[in-house]
Every structure is written in structure tokens, then in C-alpha cells.
CSV table of C-alpha atoms in Angstrom, one decimal:
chain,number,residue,atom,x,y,z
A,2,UNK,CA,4.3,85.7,-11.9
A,3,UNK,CA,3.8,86.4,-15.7
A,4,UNK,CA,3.3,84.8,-18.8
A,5,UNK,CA,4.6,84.2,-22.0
A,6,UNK,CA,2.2,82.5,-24.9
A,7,UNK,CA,4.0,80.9,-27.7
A,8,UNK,CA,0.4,79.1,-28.8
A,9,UNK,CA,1.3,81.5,-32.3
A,10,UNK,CA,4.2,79.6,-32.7
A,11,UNK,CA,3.0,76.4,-33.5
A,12,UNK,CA,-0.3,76.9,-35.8
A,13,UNK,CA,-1.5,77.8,-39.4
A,14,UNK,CA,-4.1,80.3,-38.4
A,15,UNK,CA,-4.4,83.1,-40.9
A,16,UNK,CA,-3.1,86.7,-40.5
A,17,UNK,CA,-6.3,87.7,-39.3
A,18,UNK,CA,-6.6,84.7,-37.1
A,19,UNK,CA,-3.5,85.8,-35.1
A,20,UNK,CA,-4.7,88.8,-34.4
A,21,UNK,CA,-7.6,88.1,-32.8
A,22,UNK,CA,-6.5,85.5,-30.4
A,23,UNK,CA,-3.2,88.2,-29.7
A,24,UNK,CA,-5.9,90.3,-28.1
A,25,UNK,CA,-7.7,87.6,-26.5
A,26,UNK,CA,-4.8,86.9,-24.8
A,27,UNK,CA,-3.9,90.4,-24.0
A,28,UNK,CA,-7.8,90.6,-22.8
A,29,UNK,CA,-6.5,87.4,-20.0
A,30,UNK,CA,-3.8,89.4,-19.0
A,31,UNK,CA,-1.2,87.5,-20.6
A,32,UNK,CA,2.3,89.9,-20.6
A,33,UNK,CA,4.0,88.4,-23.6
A,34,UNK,CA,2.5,87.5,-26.7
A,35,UNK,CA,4.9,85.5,-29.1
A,36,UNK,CA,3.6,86.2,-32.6
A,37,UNK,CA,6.0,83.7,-34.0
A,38,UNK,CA,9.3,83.4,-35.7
A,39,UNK,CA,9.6,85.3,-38.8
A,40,UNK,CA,12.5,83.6,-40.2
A,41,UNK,CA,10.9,80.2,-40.8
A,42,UNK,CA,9.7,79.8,-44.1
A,43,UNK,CA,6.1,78.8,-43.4
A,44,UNK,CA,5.7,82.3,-40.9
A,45,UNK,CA,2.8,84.3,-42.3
A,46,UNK,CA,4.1,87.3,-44.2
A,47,UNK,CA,3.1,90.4,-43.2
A,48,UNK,CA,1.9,89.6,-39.6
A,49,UNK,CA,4.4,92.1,-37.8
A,50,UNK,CA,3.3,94.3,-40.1
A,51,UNK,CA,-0.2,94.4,-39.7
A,52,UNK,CA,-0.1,93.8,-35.9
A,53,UNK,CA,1.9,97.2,-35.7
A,54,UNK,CA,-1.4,98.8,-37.1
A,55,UNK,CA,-3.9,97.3,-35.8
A,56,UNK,CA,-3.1,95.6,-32.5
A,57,UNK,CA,-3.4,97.9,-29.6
A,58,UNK,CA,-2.7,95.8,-26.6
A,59,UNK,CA,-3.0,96.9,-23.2
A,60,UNK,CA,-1.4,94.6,-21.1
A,61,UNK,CA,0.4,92.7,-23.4
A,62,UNK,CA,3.6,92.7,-25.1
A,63,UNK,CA,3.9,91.4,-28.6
A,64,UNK,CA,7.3,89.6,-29.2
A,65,UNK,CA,8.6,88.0,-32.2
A,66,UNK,CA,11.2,84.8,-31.8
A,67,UNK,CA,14.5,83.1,-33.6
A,68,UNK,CA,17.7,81.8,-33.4
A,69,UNK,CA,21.2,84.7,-33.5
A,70,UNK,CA,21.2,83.2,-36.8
A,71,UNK,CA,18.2,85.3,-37.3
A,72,UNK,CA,19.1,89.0,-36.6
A,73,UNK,CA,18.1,90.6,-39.4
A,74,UNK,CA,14.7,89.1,-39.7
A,75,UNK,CA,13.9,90.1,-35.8
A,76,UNK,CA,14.9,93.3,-36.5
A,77,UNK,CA,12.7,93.8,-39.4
A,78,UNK,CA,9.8,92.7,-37.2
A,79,UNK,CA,10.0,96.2,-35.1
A,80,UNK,CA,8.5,94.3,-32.2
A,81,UNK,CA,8.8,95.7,-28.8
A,82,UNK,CA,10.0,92.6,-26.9
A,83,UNK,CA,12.5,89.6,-28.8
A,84,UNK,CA,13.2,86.5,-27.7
A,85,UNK,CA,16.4,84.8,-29.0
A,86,UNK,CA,16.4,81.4,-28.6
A,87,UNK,CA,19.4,79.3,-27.9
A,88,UNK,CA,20.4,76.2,-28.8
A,89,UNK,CA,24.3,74.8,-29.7
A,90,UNK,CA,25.2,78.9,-30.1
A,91,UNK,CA,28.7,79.7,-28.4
A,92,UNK,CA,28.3,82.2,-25.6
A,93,UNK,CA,30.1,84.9,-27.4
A,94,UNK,CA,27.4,84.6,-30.2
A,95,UNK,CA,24.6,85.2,-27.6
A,96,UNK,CA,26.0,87.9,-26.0
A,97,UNK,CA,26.6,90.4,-29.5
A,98,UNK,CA,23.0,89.0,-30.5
A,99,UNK,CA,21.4,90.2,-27.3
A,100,UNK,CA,23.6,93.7,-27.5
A,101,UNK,CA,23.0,94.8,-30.7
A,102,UNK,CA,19.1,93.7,-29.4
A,103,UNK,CA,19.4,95.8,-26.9
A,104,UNK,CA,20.9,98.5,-29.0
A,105,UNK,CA,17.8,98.4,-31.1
A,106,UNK,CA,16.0,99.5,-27.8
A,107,UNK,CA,14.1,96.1,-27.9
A,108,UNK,CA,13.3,94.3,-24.6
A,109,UNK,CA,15.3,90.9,-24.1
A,110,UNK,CA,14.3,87.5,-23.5
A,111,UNK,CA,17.1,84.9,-23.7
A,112,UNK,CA,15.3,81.0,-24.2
A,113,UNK,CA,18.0,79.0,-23.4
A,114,UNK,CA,16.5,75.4,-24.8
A,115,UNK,CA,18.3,72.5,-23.4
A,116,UNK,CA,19.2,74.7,-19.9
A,117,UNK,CA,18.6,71.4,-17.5
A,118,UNK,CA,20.1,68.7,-20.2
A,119,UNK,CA,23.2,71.2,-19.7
A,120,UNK,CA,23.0,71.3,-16.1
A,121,UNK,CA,23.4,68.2,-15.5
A,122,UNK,CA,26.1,67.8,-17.8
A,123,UNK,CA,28.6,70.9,-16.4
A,124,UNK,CA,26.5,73.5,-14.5
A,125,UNK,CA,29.3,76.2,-14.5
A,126,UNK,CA,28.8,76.8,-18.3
A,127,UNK,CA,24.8,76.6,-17.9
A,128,UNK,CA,25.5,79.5,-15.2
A,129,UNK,CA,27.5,81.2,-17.6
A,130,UNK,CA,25.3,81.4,-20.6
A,131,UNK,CA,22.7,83.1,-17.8
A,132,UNK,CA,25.3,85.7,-16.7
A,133,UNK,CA,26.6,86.5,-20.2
A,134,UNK,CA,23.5,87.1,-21.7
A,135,UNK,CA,22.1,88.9,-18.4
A,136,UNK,CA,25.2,90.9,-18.3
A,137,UNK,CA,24.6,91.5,-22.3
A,138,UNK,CA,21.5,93.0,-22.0
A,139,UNK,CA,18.5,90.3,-21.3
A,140,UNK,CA,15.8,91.3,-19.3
A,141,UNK,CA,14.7,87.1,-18.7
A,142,UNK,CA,16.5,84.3,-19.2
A,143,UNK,CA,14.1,81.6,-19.9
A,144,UNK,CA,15.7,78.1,-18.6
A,145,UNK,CA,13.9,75.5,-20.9
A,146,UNK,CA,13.6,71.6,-20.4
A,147,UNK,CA,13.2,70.5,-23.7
A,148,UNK,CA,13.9,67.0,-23.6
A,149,UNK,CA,11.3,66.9,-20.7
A,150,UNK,CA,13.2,64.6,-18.8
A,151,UNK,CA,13.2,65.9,-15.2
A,152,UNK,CA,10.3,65.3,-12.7
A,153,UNK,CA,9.2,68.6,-11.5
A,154,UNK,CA,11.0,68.7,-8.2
A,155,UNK,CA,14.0,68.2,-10.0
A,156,UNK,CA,13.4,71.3,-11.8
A,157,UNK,CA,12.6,73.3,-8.6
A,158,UNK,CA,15.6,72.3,-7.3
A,159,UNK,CA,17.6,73.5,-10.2
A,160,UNK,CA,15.8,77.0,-11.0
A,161,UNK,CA,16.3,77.5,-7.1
A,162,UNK,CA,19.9,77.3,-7.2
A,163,UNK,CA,20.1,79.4,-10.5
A,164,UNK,CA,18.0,82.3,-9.1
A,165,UNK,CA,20.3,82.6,-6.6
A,166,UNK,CA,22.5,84.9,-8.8
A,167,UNK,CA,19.9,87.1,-9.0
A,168,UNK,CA,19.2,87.1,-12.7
A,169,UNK,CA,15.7,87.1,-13.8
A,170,UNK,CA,14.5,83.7,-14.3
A,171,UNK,CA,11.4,81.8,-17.0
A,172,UNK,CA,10.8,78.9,-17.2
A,173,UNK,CA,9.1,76.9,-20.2
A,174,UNK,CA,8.9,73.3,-21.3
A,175,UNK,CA,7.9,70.8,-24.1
A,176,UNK,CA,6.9,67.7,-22.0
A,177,UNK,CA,2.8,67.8,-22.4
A,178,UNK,CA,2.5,65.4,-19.7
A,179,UNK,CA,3.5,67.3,-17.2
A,180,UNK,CA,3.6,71.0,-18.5
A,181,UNK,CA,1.6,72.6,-15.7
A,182,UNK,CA,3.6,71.0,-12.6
A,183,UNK,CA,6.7,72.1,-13.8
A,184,UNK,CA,5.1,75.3,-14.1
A,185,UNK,CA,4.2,75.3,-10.9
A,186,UNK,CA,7.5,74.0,-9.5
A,187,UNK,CA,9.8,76.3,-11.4
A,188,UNK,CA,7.3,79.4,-10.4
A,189,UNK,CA,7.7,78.1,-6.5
A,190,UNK,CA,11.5,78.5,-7.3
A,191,UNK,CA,11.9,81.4,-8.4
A,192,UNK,CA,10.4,81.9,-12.1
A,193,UNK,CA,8.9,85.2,-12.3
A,194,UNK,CA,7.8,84.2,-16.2
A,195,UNK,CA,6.5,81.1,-17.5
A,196,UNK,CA,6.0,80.1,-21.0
A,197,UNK,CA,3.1,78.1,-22.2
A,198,UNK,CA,0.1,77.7,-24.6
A,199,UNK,CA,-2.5,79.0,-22.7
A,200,UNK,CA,-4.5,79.3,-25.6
A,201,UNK,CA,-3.5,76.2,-27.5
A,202,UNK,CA,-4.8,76.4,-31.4
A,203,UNK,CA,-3.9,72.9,-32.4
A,204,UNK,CA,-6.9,72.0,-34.9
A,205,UNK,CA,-7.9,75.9,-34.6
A,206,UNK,CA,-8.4,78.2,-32.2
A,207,UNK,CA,-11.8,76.6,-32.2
A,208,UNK,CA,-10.6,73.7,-29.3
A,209,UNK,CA,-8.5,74.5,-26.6
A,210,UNK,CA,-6.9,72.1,-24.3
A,211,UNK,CA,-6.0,72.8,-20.7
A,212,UNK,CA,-2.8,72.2,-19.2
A,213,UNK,CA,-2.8,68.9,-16.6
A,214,UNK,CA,-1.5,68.3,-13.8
A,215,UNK,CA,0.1,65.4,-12.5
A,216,UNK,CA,-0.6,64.3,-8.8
A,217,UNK,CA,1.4,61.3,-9.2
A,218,UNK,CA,4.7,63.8,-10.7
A,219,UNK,CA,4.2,66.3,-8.6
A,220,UNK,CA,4.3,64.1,-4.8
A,221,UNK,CA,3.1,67.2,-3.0
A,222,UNK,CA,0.1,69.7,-3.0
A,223,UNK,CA,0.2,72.2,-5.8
A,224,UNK,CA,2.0,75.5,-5.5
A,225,UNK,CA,-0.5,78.3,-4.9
A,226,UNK,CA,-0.4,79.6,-8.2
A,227,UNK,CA,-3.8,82.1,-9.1
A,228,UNK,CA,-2.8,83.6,-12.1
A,229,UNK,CA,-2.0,79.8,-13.7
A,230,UNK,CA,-4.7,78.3,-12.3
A,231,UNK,CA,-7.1,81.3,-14.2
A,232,UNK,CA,-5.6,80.9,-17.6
A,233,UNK,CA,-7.5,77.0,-17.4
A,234,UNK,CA,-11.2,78.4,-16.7
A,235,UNK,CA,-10.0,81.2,-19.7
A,236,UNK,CA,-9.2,78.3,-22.4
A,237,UNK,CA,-13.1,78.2,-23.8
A,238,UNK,CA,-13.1,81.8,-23.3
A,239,UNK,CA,-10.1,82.3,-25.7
A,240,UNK,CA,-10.8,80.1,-28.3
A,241,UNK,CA,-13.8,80.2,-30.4
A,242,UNK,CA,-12.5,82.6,-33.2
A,243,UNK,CA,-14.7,82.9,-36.6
């Protein structure tokens, strides 16, 4: 299993800030490093720019995030990896983003946000937004329960049945509760990438928090997870930046 950190996503660090916990991350072994969307108006400018200089990660892969809408701006940022995230885009708008992507000879992560909300609403179309963008290019398709409403054997359940096309499957989610069980769940299922902040930077990369766990959501013994179940012992290890 592999990860995918979006802590960058969500903070105010400075330039300099960023970089340093991008190789502390790379340093736990972390594949994908989301350096943040540089469309949004409060994004650091210049952070791409700098990390294509003076970042030299080993394992990791730094990957910069947005909406179709926001083509241009991830092509400027000349990152190796991209994730396009989906939300209320038709499927024909996914599919020429993630081509000319791929064009670009970029690496492809599809975030679809509201994958089990559409699910359980008509799971033929949540299928095929995984096969067009898969077909167009995507490496990963990243099923995301934003909402958080599913307990996490409700999200094993569904990943299971998606992997069964075959198409590479993440898995991330927003519900802080219960973050690391669905983790665990969706990775059981077949979720060969899971996205979390395993280096969260709320209040500064000086505190971080480690993901919980459940008992009473998860009903059964954790999934035998060791590359998880590391990133927690790494959290002090991570943060501390001055």
C-alpha cells in the first residue's frame, strides 16, 4: 500500500516551511506528496517553482492538485504527478482533462470526491467515471467519501466491488473521526493508495496529531496494516520544523 499526503493542502506554512516537511515526508517513505492547489488564491506563489530546484526527493513524488477548471495552472506547475479532483464535472470534461494530462507526460490521479454519496445514489455512473478516466489516462482513481457518512465496512464493501474492474483504486476521506479505520478498511479492499495527513500542520508543523481509530466503528480487529500503522510513531518525528 502507498500514500498520498495532502497535509500541504490545508496550512499557511511559508515557502520554506513546505519544503521541509515535503522531505520529511519523502524521508517516511511517503509516495506522493501533494504540494497544494495552485489555482486557489491564497496558494503560495512560487512553491512549484522553488521545489523544482531545490527539492530532491527520493522516494517521493511531488504532485500539485485542482479542479479541470484548473488546466492551465497545473500545467504551469511542471510537477511530475497531478491530481484532478472531481466534483459535479460531466464525464466528458474528466476524460479531455486527464488526456491532455497525460499528453503532458504527467502521472494521473483522478480524486473522485463524493464517489460513495454517488454510489448509493446510481452505481453505474460512479463505475463509469472510474472507467472513463482509467481508460483516459489515470494511473489511480481515488474514490473519496467526503460527506463521511459510511461506517467503514460500508466502505469496504463498496471499494471491493469497484476493484473488481481492475482499475487502480485510493481511497481518501474527510471524516476525522474515523479517518484511520476507513483507511484500513478501504486498504483490506483493495486500495493500493490512501490519502491522508500523516503529517498534519494544523497550528504548524510544530503539533501533529495522529490518526484514531475507532474500535466501536470498526466491529472487528484492525486490518494488518504496517506501513499505516508507522506513519503514527513518525507524527513527532515529522513535525518540529524551525
Amino acid at each position: 500500500m502507498m500514500l498520498y499526503d495532502i497535509s500541504l493542502r490545508r496550512t499557511s506554512l511559508s515557502i520554506s516551511d513546505r519544503l521541509v516537511a515535503a522531505r520529511r515526508l519523502d524521508a517516511l517513505g511517503v509516495a506522493f506528496v501533494d504540494g497544494g492547489r495552485p489555482a486557489r488564491s491564497f496558494y503560495p506563489r512560487g512553491f512549484f517553482g522553488r521545489a523544482a530546484i531545490e527539492l530532491r526527493l527520493r522516494v517521493a513524488t511531488l504532485i500539485a492538485s485542482g479542479g479541470a477548471e484548473h488546466l492551465d495552472a497545473l500545467m504551469a506547475a511542471e510537477t511530475p504527478a497531478v491530481a484532478i479532483v472531481v466534483q459535479g464535472h460531466g464525464i466528458s470534461v474528466v476524460r479531455e482533462a486527464v488526456r491532455q494530462l497525460v499528453r503532458a507526460e504527467r502521472r494521473v490521479i483522478v480524486e473522485a470526491r463524493d464517489f460513495f454519496d454517488g454510489w448509493l445514489i446510481d452505481p453505474e455512473h460512479a463505475l463509469e467515471v472510474v472507467l472513463t478516466a482509467a481508460e483516459a489516462g489515470a494511473e489511480t482513481v481515488l474514490l473519496h467519501d467526503t460527506a463521511g457518512k459510511l461506517w467503514p465496512d460500508q466502505i469496504g464493501e463498496i471499494v471491493e466491488s469497484v476493484a473488481e474492474t481492475g482499475v487502480p483504486l485510493g481511497f481518501g476521506c474527510h471524516d476525522d473521526g474515523g479517518t484511520a479505520a476507513k483507511q484500513l478498511f478501504a486498504a483490506d479492499a483493495g486500495a493500493g493508495l490512501v490519502q491522508g495527513s500523516y503529517a498534519v500542520v494544523r497550528g504548524g508543523l510544530d503539533r501533529a496529531d495522529s490518526p484514531s481509530v475507532h474500535s466501536a466503528e470498526t466491529g472487528i480487529a484492525p486490518v494488518p496494516c504496517p506501513r499505516l500503522e508507522q506513519t503514527v510513531s513518525a507524527q513527532k518525528a515529522i513535525g518540529g520544523v524551525r
